[in-house]
Coordinates of C-alpha atoms in Angstrom, one line a residue:
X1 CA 128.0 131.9 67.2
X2 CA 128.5 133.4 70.7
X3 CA 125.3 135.1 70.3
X4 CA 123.5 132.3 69.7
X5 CA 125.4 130.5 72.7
X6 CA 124.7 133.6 74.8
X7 CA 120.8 133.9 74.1
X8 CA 120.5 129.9 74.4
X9 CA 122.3 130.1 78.1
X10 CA 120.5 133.2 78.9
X11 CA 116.9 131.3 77.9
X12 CA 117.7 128.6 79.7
X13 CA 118.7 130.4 83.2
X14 CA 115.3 132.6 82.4
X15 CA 113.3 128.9 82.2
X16 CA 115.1 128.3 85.2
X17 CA 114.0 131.1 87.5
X18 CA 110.7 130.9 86.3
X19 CA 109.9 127.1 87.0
X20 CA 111.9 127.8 90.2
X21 CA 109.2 130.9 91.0
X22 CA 106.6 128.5 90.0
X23 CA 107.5 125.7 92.1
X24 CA 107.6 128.1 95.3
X25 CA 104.3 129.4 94.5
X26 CA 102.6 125.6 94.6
X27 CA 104.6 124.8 97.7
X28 CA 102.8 128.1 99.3
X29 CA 99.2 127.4 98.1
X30 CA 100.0 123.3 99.8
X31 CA 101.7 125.1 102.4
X32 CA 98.3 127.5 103.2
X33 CA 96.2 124.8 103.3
X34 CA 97.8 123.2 106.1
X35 CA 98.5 126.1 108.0
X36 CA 95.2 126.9 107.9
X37 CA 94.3 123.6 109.0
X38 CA 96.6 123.9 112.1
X39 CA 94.9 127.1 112.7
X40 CA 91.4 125.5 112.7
X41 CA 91.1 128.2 109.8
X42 CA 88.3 126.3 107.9
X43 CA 88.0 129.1 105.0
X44 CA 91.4 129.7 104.9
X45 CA 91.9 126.2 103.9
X46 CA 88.5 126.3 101.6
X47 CA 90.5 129.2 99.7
X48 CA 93.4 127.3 98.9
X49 CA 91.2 125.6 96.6
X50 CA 89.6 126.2 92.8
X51 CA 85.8 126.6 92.9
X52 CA 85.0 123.1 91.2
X53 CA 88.0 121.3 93.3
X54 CA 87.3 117.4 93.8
X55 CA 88.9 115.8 97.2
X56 CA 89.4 111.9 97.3
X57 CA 90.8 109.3 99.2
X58 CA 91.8 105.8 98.9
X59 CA 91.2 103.5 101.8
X60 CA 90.6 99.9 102.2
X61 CA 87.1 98.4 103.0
X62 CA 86.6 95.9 105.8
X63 CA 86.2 93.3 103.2
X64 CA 89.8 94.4 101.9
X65 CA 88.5 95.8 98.8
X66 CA 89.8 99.3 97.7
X67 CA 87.2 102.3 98.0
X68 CA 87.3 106.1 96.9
X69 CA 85.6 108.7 99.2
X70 CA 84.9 111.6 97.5
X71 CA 84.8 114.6 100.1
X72 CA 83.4 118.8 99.4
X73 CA 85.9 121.1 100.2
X74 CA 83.0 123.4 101.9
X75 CA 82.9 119.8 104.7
X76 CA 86.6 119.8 104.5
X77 CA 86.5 123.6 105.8
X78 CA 83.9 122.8 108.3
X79 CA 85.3 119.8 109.4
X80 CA 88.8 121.9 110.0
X81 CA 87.1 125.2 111.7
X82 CA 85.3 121.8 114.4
X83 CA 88.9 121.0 115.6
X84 CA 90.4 122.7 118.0
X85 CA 93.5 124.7 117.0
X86 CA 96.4 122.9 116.8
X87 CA 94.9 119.5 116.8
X88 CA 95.6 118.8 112.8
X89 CA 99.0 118.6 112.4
X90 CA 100.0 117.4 108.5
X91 CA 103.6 116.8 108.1
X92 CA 104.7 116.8 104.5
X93 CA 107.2 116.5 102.2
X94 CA 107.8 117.7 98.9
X95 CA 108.8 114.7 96.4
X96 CA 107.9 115.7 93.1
X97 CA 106.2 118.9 91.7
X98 CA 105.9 119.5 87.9
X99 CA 104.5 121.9 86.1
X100 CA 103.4 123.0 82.2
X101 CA 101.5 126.0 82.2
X102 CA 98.9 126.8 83.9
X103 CA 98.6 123.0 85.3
X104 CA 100.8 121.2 88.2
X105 CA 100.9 118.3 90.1
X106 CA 102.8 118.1 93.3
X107 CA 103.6 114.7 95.1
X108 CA 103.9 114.5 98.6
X109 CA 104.5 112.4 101.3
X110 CA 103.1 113.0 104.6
X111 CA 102.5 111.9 108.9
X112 CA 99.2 113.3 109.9
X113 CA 99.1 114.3 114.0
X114 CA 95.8 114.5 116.0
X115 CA 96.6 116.6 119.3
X116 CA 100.0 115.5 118.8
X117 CA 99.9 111.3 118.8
X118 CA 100.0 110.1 115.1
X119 CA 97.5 108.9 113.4
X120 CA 98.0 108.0 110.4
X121 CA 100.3 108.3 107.0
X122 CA 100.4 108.6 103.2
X123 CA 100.8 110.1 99.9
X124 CA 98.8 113.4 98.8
X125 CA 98.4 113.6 95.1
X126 CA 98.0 117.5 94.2
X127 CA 96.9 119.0 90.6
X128 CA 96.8 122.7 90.7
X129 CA 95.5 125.3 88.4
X130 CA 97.2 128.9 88.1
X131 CA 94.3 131.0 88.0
X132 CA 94.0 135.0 88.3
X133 CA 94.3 134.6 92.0
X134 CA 97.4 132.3 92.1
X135 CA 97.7 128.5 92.4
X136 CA 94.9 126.4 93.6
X137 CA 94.3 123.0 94.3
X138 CA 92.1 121.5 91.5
X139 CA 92.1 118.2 92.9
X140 CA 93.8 116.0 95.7
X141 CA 93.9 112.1 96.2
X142 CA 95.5 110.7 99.3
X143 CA 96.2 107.4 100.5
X144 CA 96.0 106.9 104.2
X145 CA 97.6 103.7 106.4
X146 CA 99.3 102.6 110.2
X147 CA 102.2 101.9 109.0
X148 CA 105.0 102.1 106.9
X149 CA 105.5 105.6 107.0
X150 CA 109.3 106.8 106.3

């Protein structure tokens, strides 16, 4: 009986670090993409991404109605390496981050700075892939408004 306690306790610790190893790897791949973007890094921010990543975000029309914009991450990169370093300035927040596998979703809530006056606010959806080279963002959904930003 103890050994079965023992190896059940010991498993569980193990599932621990791991997850815990995980989640601190996905923070760092998030993490490098908005460094880089504070940098004006464009392709370090492109390589924080899988080949076949998708970028989207919500907005409202004029008319009220609810659009997607789908974005490349190859304009993403060039729109970051145009802005002058320091100008984008993402603050985030890590709410949520799961993870089975090789797949992972991260929620997180963020302020978004241009040359230091806000701009704008939101949720970023992340899924991320573990590939040979480390976690990478798959795909990213964010919502963006004025106001009611915690």
């Amino acid at each position: 009986m103890k050994c079965i306690f023992f190896a059940l306790i010991s498993c569980t610790f193990s599932c621990a670090v791991k997850s815990q190893r995980a989640e601190d790897s996905i923070k760092a791949t998030i993490q490098g993409l908005f460094t880089a973007m504070q940098q004006a890094d464009g392709a370090g921010a492109v390589a924080s991404f899988a080949d076949s990543a998708v970028i989207q975000t919500i907005e409202k029309a004029k008319d009220g109605s609810i659009v997607v914009i789908t974005d490349k991450v190859v304009d993403l990169g060039k729109q970051i390496s145009a802005a002058p370093k320091g100008a984008l300035d993402e603050r985030i927040s890590f709410d949520v981050i799961n993870v089975d596998g090789p797949l992972a979703i991260a929620w997180t809530p963020y302020q978004f700075y241009y040359n230091g006056t806000f701009s704008h606010c939101g949720v970023n959806s992340f899924q991320l892939l573990r590939t040979a080279k480390g976690w990478k963002i798959q795909y990213i959904i964010d919502t963006r408004r004025k106001t009611g930003c915690r």
